[in-house]
Structures are given as C-alpha cells and as structure tokens.
Amino acid sequence: MSDNKPGDGASVADYSSPLFLAWQLTNRCEATCLTCCEDSGPDKGWKDEMSEEQALKFAHDVVAAGIPYAAFGGGEPLAVPHFWKIAEIFDKGGVGLKLETTGLPITEEKADYLKSINTNCIQISMDGATKEIFDRVRPGGRYDDVVAVLKRLGKRDLQPEWVFVPNKLNIGEIVKAYEMAADLGCRTFITGPVMRLGRAAQAWASLGLPKDVWEKAADALRERAAKMGEPVKLSIYPWDILTEMTTRLDSPQAMVLVVPNGRAKLLNALPFAPASVIEHSIEECWTRYLDAWKSEEVKDFITTCQVKKELLLHANETWWPGEWAKRKAAAQ
Ligand code: SF4
C-alpha cells in the first residue's frame, strides 16, 4: 500500500477504483452524542437503508473490485446483524477492516472473532475521562461498559484507538483522557477540531470551541504526551470541516463513502451523492465520484459554505448532481 498513496505523486484520477471504502451501514445508534456529526440515535435509522441482501451483494462487489480496505462508521455498524456476515466476506476476500464504534456490541465472543479476522483498527469513541462528563456528552453511551470493552480489546492485544471529540463540556478533561488511554493500553489517541456537522452544527453556540481555546488544549495535550514519552501515539487532526472541504476540492481522497441508503457521497460534510451502489457498479460510482469533484457545482457549494456556514446543515442529505443549482435558482 505505501507505494500506492496519492501523496506519493499519483493523482486520484490515476486509479481505476477507490483505494478504500468508507461505509455507514446504518444511522441507528444506541447513543445520542451531543456532537454526533451524523445526527444518529436510537430512532434515527433511515427508512431506506440497504437491505441485508443488497449489502451482502455490495460486499462481494467490493472484494471483486480489489478494494483493499474498508472503514465502517456510524450510526453503530456493529449493531447491524449482517455486519458480521460482511466482516466474514471481507476477511475471506482480503479486505482490511477498520471499525469506528461505541464498542458496546463487542462482547467477549465478538472480541475473539475480531481478533481472529483481518481487523486492522478499532476506534472507540470516548469523549470524556470521567463518567460525569462522558454521560453529559454521550447520553446512552454507557461509560462503564465502554471502559470494559477497552480492557477486553487491550487484553487481546487488539490495541484500540481512543477517539476524543473536544467541545465546551469536555475540553478540561482532554489531558486526563490521554493518560487514561495509556493506562488502558490504547495504541493511538485521536482528536482534532470538532466537525461542525449534524448535531454539533445544530448546537454550535453551546458546544463549539473558540479556536484559541482548542489550540491551547491541544498544546497542553502535546506537552503531556511528550513528558510521558508518548506511550500512546498522539494523532491531532489538523483541519476544521471548512478547511477539509477546500483541501479535498484540490485533492480528493481515493475513497468512496457509502451512506446507509447505498448512495455514494463525496465527503460526509457534503450532500452531493452522485451515485448509488444499488444502481451503479463500483466502476460507475468511481467515475461519477471523480466527475462530481471536478464539477463547478461542487466547487460553488464549497465556496459558498465558507461564508454561509448554515449550508453545513445539509451535510447528511443525499443530493444528485444538479440539486444545488436547482435550490439556488428556487431561492432567487
Ligand atoms: S456513538 Fe457515534 S454514531 Fe452514535 S450517536 Fe455517538 S457519535 Fe453518533
């Protein structure tokens, strides 16, 4: 893989298919985190989510297309019963797995299974060091059970990664959370500016951190990690969502993001979903993805977002090409 990255000089258009798949199997989730960028929750499953049959067919297509890596994100992918069948298909087909999860569905038996298959990375969301703050930020997230899961994974040397989404309520605990990640045998501590999407966008005034507060906290975190000899790799994402969008416009990732209804999106912050894995082959999805990134419509939307941040509230919609032009015309 290392000689095949876009960063090594190749353009994303040089690839005949994506290098990785990001797949949101469902928008349903046991938790209702205040900063959830997908606006997921127990009653937030989409009415038109892919059926098991459609999802398994697509999983076989991914293997046949030779996509080497798949990342599952939320809602809670591991709570979807057919996730485990997909994991088996990917394991047999040599597709590496990354999981972004609450951790709650990982029982002792499931932890053994994840150890036995090709699981490269398990990221557990843990937006607090203490139960008090965790419960405020992640209602329904079950602090004690997540700590037990982290221990369960650590015991099997599955080296979980701790994901911490900073906001006004939990920023005071970020250093303590890093120390706890070290105690629990985590491999990486991942954080970065909170993405102004989904529920975080809706409650930005009460949750969003001023830039200077975030930077001060990030400096304190770096300092503590360095003092401890960085027993857990510190990974601080450099961009906020607006910078991410403009950066990807110049340099799209060799990735396709598939959302619960099978639509293939450009980026979770963008509503453009120019293909559907139910209707289109992976090759067609890839071509449509590349064409959409080059379109004036996407460029115009991203440029407009920089000044009209309320457009980020459309992030979790799925627009066919042309939708933005239609909406602009209707608004005039
Ligand atoms: S666990 Fe993840 S998907 Fe579920 S509500 Fe929280 S942030 Fe959203």
Short mmCIF file of C-alpha atoms and ligand atoms in Angstrom, two decimals:
data_model
loop_
_atom_site.label_atom_id
_atom_site.label_comp_id
_atom_site.label_asym_id
_atom_site.label_seq_id
_atom_site.Cartn_x
_atom_site.Cartn_y
_atom_site.Cartn_z
CA MET A 1 0.00 0.00 0.00
CA SER A 2 2.71 2.51 0.85
CA ASP A 3 3.89 2.84 -2.75
CA ASN A 4 0.35 3.44 -3.89
CA LYS A 5 -0.75 6.52 -1.97
CA PRO A 6 -1.94 9.70 -3.74
CA GLY A 7 0.55 11.58 -1.58
CA ASP A 8 3.37 9.75 -3.32
CA GLY A 9 2.76 11.71 -6.53
CA ALA A 10 -0.06 9.86 -8.26
CA SER A 11 -3.29 11.72 -8.98
CA VAL A 12 -6.52 10.26 -7.64
CA ALA A 13 -7.77 10.00 -11.25
CA ASP A 14 -4.96 7.53 -11.98
CA TYR A 15 -6.77 4.83 -10.03
CA SER A 16 -9.37 2.66 -11.72
CA SER A 17 -11.23 2.08 -8.44
CA PRO A 18 -11.13 3.52 -4.91
CA LEU A 19 -8.31 2.53 -2.57
CA PHE A 20 -10.68 2.40 0.31
CA LEU A 21 -14.34 2.27 1.14
CA ALA A 22 -15.96 4.18 3.99
CA TRP A 23 -19.29 2.52 4.73
CA GLN A 24 -22.01 3.77 7.04
CA LEU A 25 -24.25 0.73 7.35
CA THR A 26 -26.94 2.45 9.40
CA ASN A 27 -27.79 5.74 11.02
CA ARG A 28 -29.20 3.98 14.07
CA CYS A 29 -27.18 4.11 17.27
CA GLU A 30 -27.81 3.31 20.92
CA ALA A 31 -26.17 6.61 21.96
CA THR A 32 -27.23 10.19 21.23
CA CYS A 33 -23.94 12.07 21.49
CA LEU A 34 -24.30 15.85 21.55
CA THR A 35 -21.66 16.34 18.85
CA CYS A 36 -22.66 13.45 16.56
CA CYS A 37 -21.83 14.62 13.06
CA GLU A 38 -24.32 12.13 11.55
CA ASP A 39 -27.23 13.03 13.85
CA SER A 40 -27.52 9.34 14.75
CA GLY A 41 -29.61 7.89 17.55
CA PRO A 42 -31.92 5.02 18.57
CA ASP A 43 -34.74 6.27 16.35
CA LYS A 44 -32.57 7.79 13.60
CA GLY A 45 -32.30 4.83 11.23
CA TRP A 46 -33.11 5.89 7.65
CA LYS A 47 -36.29 4.42 6.19
CA ASP A 48 -34.46 3.44 3.01
CA GLU A 49 -31.35 1.79 4.47
CA MET A 50 -29.88 -1.00 2.32
CA SER A 51 -31.34 -4.43 2.94
CA GLU A 52 -29.14 -7.31 4.05
CA GLU A 53 -29.31 -8.78 0.55
CA GLN A 54 -28.19 -5.51 -1.07
CA ALA A 55 -25.42 -5.01 1.47
CA LEU A 56 -24.03 -8.54 1.04
CA LYS A 57 -24.09 -8.21 -2.75
CA PHE A 58 -22.19 -4.95 -2.49
CA ALA A 59 -19.67 -6.56 -0.11
CA HIS A 60 -18.94 -9.22 -2.75
CA ASP A 61 -18.57 -6.45 -5.38
CA VAL A 62 -16.01 -4.70 -3.15
CA VAL A 63 -13.96 -7.88 -2.96
CA ALA A 64 -14.23 -8.43 -6.72
CA ALA A 65 -13.11 -4.83 -7.37
CA GLY A 66 -9.99 -5.46 -5.29
CA ILE A 67 -10.61 -2.58 -2.85
CA PRO A 68 -8.05 -3.34 -0.14
CA TYR A 69 -9.53 -1.53 2.85
CA ALA A 70 -12.96 -0.78 4.33
CA ALA A 71 -13.77 1.54 7.22
CA PHE A 72 -17.15 1.20 8.95
CA GLY A 73 -18.62 4.17 10.75
CA GLY A 74 -21.77 5.33 12.39
CA GLY A 75 -24.53 5.06 13.38
CA GLU A 76 -23.36 1.92 15.10
CA PRO A 77 -22.19 -0.53 12.41
CA LEU A 78 -21.58 -3.44 14.78
CA ALA A 79 -25.20 -3.42 15.92
CA VAL A 80 -26.37 -4.24 12.38
CA PRO A 81 -26.84 -8.03 12.38
CA HIS A 82 -25.45 -8.51 8.84
CA PHE A 83 -22.31 -6.53 9.67
CA TRP A 84 -20.80 -9.79 10.90
CA LYS A 85 -21.57 -11.51 7.58
CA ILE A 86 -19.92 -8.63 5.72
CA ALA A 87 -16.88 -8.91 8.00
CA GLU A 88 -16.60 -12.57 7.05
CA ILE A 89 -16.84 -11.79 3.31
CA PHE A 90 -14.16 -9.11 3.66
CA ASP A 91 -11.93 -11.37 5.74
CA LYS A 92 -12.11 -14.15 3.13
CA GLY A 93 -11.66 -11.60 0.33
CA GLY A 94 -8.59 -9.99 1.90
CA VAL A 95 -10.22 -6.61 2.61
CA GLY A 96 -8.70 -4.95 5.69
CA LEU A 97 -11.15 -3.71 8.32
CA LYS A 98 -11.31 -0.53 10.32
CA LEU A 99 -14.15 -0.02 12.78
CA GLU A 100 -15.46 3.20 14.30
CA THR A 101 -17.74 2.12 17.10
CA THR A 102 -19.11 2.83 20.54
CA GLY A 103 -17.58 -0.55 21.39
CA LEU A 104 -20.80 -1.60 23.10
CA PRO A 105 -21.62 -4.54 20.78
CA ILE A 106 -18.16 -6.08 21.34
CA THR A 107 -18.81 -8.93 23.74
CA GLU A 108 -16.06 -11.38 24.78
CA GLU A 109 -17.12 -13.64 21.90
CA LYS A 110 -17.13 -10.80 19.34
CA ALA A 111 -13.74 -9.61 20.59
CA ASP A 112 -12.38 -13.11 19.94
CA TYR A 113 -13.88 -13.01 16.47
CA LEU A 114 -12.41 -9.59 15.66
CA LYS A 115 -9.05 -10.91 16.79
CA SER A 116 -9.39 -13.93 14.51
CA ILE A 117 -10.11 -11.90 11.35
CA ASN A 118 -8.36 -9.19 9.43
CA THR A 119 -9.21 -6.28 11.82
CA ASN A 120 -6.60 -3.58 11.36
CA CYS A 121 -8.01 -0.87 13.54
CA ILE A 122 -10.74 -0.46 16.15
CA GLN A 123 -11.58 3.10 17.09
CA ILE A 124 -13.69 3.61 20.19
CA SER A 125 -15.40 6.96 20.78
CA MET A 126 -14.74 8.17 24.32
CA ASP A 127 -15.47 11.88 24.74
CA GLY A 128 -14.63 12.17 28.41
CA ALA A 129 -12.32 10.79 31.06
CA THR A 130 -14.84 10.78 33.90
CA LYS A 131 -18.25 9.18 33.93
CA GLU A 132 -19.81 12.53 34.81
CA ILE A 133 -18.57 14.33 31.69
CA PHE A 134 -18.89 11.29 29.43
CA ASP A 135 -22.56 10.90 30.40
CA ARG A 136 -23.26 14.56 29.64
CA VAL A 137 -21.60 14.43 26.22
CA ARG A 138 -22.65 10.91 25.20
CA PRO A 139 -26.14 10.15 26.56
CA GLY A 140 -26.76 6.41 26.24
CA GLY A 141 -23.05 5.76 25.73
CA ARG A 142 -22.64 3.61 28.90
CA TYR A 143 -19.28 4.72 30.30
CA ASP A 144 -18.54 1.65 32.45
CA ASP A 145 -19.31 -0.73 29.59
CA VAL A 146 -17.04 1.16 27.17
CA VAL A 147 -14.17 1.05 29.68
CA ALA A 148 -14.77 -2.72 29.98
CA VAL A 149 -14.63 -3.05 26.18
CA LEU A 150 -11.35 -1.12 26.00
CA LYS A 151 -9.91 -3.53 28.58
CA ARG A 152 -11.30 -6.51 26.64
CA LEU A 153 -9.62 -5.35 23.44
CA GLY A 154 -6.39 -4.48 25.26
CA LYS A 155 -6.28 -7.98 26.78
CA ARG A 156 -6.32 -9.46 23.27
CA ASP A 157 -3.70 -7.02 22.04
CA LEU A 158 -6.23 -5.53 19.60
CA GLN A 159 -4.77 -2.12 20.50
CA PRO A 160 -7.86 0.07 20.35
CA GLU A 161 -7.68 3.70 19.33
CA TRP A 162 -9.33 6.29 21.57
CA VAL A 163 -11.29 8.97 19.72
CA PHE A 164 -11.95 12.17 21.67
CA VAL A 165 -14.20 14.86 20.15
CA PRO A 166 -13.50 18.10 22.04
CA ASN A 167 -16.23 20.57 22.94
CA LYS A 168 -17.07 23.13 25.60
CA LEU A 169 -18.18 20.47 28.09
CA ASN A 170 -15.22 18.08 27.94
CA ILE A 171 -12.19 20.12 26.89
CA GLY A 172 -10.98 20.32 30.50
CA GLU A 173 -10.59 16.51 30.52
CA ILE A 174 -8.56 16.02 27.37
CA VAL A 175 -5.21 15.53 29.12
CA LYS A 176 -6.73 13.20 31.70
CA ALA A 177 -8.33 11.21 28.87
CA TYR A 178 -4.92 10.77 27.23
CA GLU A 179 -3.46 9.47 30.49
CA MET A 180 -6.33 7.03 30.79
CA ALA A 181 -5.82 5.83 27.21
CA ALA A 182 -2.25 4.98 28.19
CA ASP A 183 -3.43 3.04 31.27
CA LEU A 184 -5.87 1.07 29.11
CA GLY A 185 -3.29 0.02 26.51
CA CYS A 186 -4.62 2.10 23.61
CA ARG A 187 -2.44 2.42 20.52
CA THR A 188 -3.47 5.92 19.43
CA PHE A 189 -5.30 8.93 20.85
CA ILE A 190 -7.16 10.70 18.06
CA THR A 191 -8.59 14.18 18.37
CA GLY A 192 -8.98 17.40 16.40
CA PRO A 193 -11.34 20.33 16.00
CA VAL A 194 -14.95 19.24 16.35
CA MET A 195 -16.64 18.96 12.96
CA ARG A 196 -19.45 21.47 12.53
CA LEU A 197 -21.87 18.86 11.18
CA GLY A 198 -25.03 17.08 12.30
CA ARG A 199 -25.96 17.75 15.95
CA ALA A 200 -22.70 19.65 16.52
CA ALA A 201 -23.79 22.13 13.84
CA GLN A 202 -27.26 22.44 15.37
CA ALA A 203 -25.83 23.20 18.83
CA TRP A 204 -22.70 25.05 17.75
CA ALA A 205 -23.25 28.02 20.06
CA SER A 206 -23.24 25.85 23.18
CA LEU A 207 -20.68 23.23 22.11
CA GLY A 208 -18.28 24.72 19.55
CA LEU A 209 -14.86 25.71 20.88
CA PRO A 210 -13.24 29.03 20.03
CA LYS A 211 -10.05 28.41 18.02
CA ASP A 212 -7.73 29.75 20.75
CA VAL A 213 -9.29 27.51 23.42
CA TRP A 214 -8.83 24.47 21.22
CA GLU A 215 -5.23 25.36 20.35
CA LYS A 216 -4.32 25.88 24.00
CA ALA A 217 -5.80 22.49 24.91
CA ALA A 218 -4.00 20.81 22.01
CA ASP A 219 -0.69 22.33 23.20
CA ALA A 220 -1.29 21.04 26.74
CA LEU A 221 -2.03 17.61 25.30
CA ARG A 222 1.16 17.58 23.20
CA GLU A 223 3.18 18.68 26.20
CA ARG A 224 1.76 15.96 28.46
CA ALA A 225 2.22 13.27 25.82
CA ALA A 226 5.85 14.32 25.28
CA LYS A 227 6.52 14.31 29.05
CA MET A 228 5.14 10.78 29.29
CA GLY A 229 7.30 9.63 26.35
CA GLU A 230 4.18 9.33 24.14
CA PRO A 231 3.17 5.83 25.28
CA VAL A 232 0.06 6.31 23.11
CA LYS A 233 0.59 7.81 19.68
CA LEU A 234 -0.98 11.24 19.58
CA SER A 235 -2.88 11.99 16.38
CA ILE A 236 -4.32 15.51 16.17
CA TYR A 237 -6.35 16.14 13.04
CA PRO A 238 -5.20 19.49 11.65
CA TRP A 239 -8.31 20.83 9.91
CA ASP A 240 -11.77 22.04 10.74
CA ILE A 241 -14.51 20.99 8.34
CA LEU A 242 -14.35 24.08 6.11
CA THR A 243 -10.62 23.61 5.56
CA GLU A 244 -11.19 19.91 4.94
CA MET A 245 -13.69 20.71 2.18
CA THR A 246 -11.45 23.16 0.34
CA THR A 247 -8.45 20.85 0.70
CA ARG A 248 -10.38 17.89 -0.72
CA LEU A 249 -11.58 20.01 -3.62
CA ASP A 250 -7.96 20.29 -4.75
CA SER A 251 -7.05 16.79 -3.73
CA PRO A 252 -9.93 14.32 -3.35
CA GLN A 253 -9.22 11.11 -1.48
CA ALA A 254 -9.16 7.82 -3.36
CA MET A 255 -12.18 6.82 -1.37
CA VAL A 256 -15.87 6.30 -1.81
CA LEU A 257 -18.18 6.98 1.13
CA VAL A 258 -21.32 4.84 1.09
CA VAL A 259 -24.15 6.01 3.35
CA PRO A 260 -26.98 3.84 4.77
CA ASN A 261 -29.22 4.01 1.68
CA GLY A 262 -26.39 2.94 -0.62
CA ARG A 263 -25.70 6.38 -2.05
CA ALA A 264 -22.04 7.16 -2.72
CA LYS A 265 -21.09 10.59 -1.36
CA LEU A 266 -18.09 12.81 -1.89
CA LEU A 267 -17.48 13.61 1.77
CA ASN A 268 -19.58 13.44 4.93
CA ALA A 269 -19.68 17.25 5.05
CA LEU A 270 -21.10 17.49 1.52
CA PRO A 271 -24.61 16.49 0.49
CA PHE A 272 -23.51 15.51 -3.04
CA ALA A 273 -24.09 11.81 -3.64
CA PRO A 274 -23.59 11.32 -7.38
CA ALA A 275 -24.04 7.53 -7.44
CA SER A 276 -25.77 4.61 -5.74
CA VAL A 277 -24.11 1.26 -5.15
CA ILE A 278 -27.54 -0.32 -5.63
CA GLU A 279 -27.94 1.15 -9.12
CA HIS A 280 -24.35 1.53 -10.28
CA SER A 281 -21.30 -0.70 -10.46
CA ILE A 282 -18.26 0.26 -8.41
CA GLU A 283 -16.54 1.44 -11.59
CA GLU A 284 -19.51 3.70 -12.41
CA CYS A 285 -19.57 5.04 -8.84
CA TRP A 286 -15.88 5.84 -9.11
CA THR A 287 -16.26 7.69 -12.41
CA ARG A 288 -19.22 9.67 -11.08
CA TYR A 289 -17.28 10.48 -7.89
CA LEU A 290 -14.31 11.84 -9.85
CA ASP A 291 -16.55 13.82 -12.22
CA ALA A 292 -18.51 15.37 -9.35
CA TRP A 293 -15.34 16.57 -7.61
CA LYS A 294 -14.36 18.34 -10.84
CA SER A 295 -17.78 19.98 -11.30
CA GLU A 296 -18.45 23.71 -10.98
CA GLU A 297 -21.48 22.89 -8.83
CA VAL A 298 -19.43 21.26 -6.06
CA LYS A 299 -16.82 23.99 -6.24
CA ASP A 300 -19.50 26.67 -5.93
CA PHE A 301 -21.16 24.92 -2.96
CA ILE A 302 -17.85 24.63 -1.09
CA THR A 303 -17.00 28.26 -1.78
CA THR A 304 -20.45 29.37 -0.58
CA CYS A 305 -20.13 27.27 2.62
CA GLN A 306 -17.12 29.34 3.66
CA VAL A 307 -19.40 32.35 4.13
CA LYS A 308 -22.78 30.68 4.67
CA LYS A 309 -21.97 28.13 7.35
CA GLU A 310 -25.64 27.22 7.72
CA LEU A 311 -25.24 25.21 4.49
CA LEU A 312 -23.37 22.64 6.58
CA LEU A 313 -26.77 21.67 7.99
CA HIS A 314 -27.37 19.87 4.64
CA ALA A 315 -24.40 17.57 5.23
CA ASN A 316 -26.45 14.48 5.96
CA GLU A 317 -28.67 14.79 2.89
CA THR A 318 -28.01 12.96 -0.36
CA TRP A 319 -28.25 15.17 -3.44
CA TRP A 320 -28.00 14.05 -7.03
CA PRO A 321 -25.88 16.36 -9.23
CA GLY A 322 -27.90 19.44 -10.20
CA GLU A 323 -29.67 19.79 -6.84
CA TRP A 324 -27.60 22.75 -5.68
CA ALA A 325 -28.23 24.64 -8.91
CA LYS A 326 -31.97 23.92 -8.57
CA ARG A 327 -32.05 25.19 -4.98
CA LYS A 328 -30.15 28.33 -5.86
CA ALA A 329 -32.49 29.07 -8.74
CA ALA A 330 -35.53 28.49 -6.49
CA ALA A 331 -34.14 30.89 -3.87
CA GLN A 332 -33.77 33.75 -6.36
S1 SF4 B 1 -21.76 6.82 19.08
FE1 SF4 B 1 -21.09 7.79 17.19
S2 SF4 B 1 -22.78 7.44 15.76
FE2 SF4 B 1 -23.57 7.06 17.82
S3 SF4 B 1 -24.52 8.99 18.42
FE3 SF4 B 1 -22.42 8.93 19.22
S4 SF4 B 1 -21.20 9.95 17.66
FE4 SF4 B 1 -23.14 9.42 16.72
#
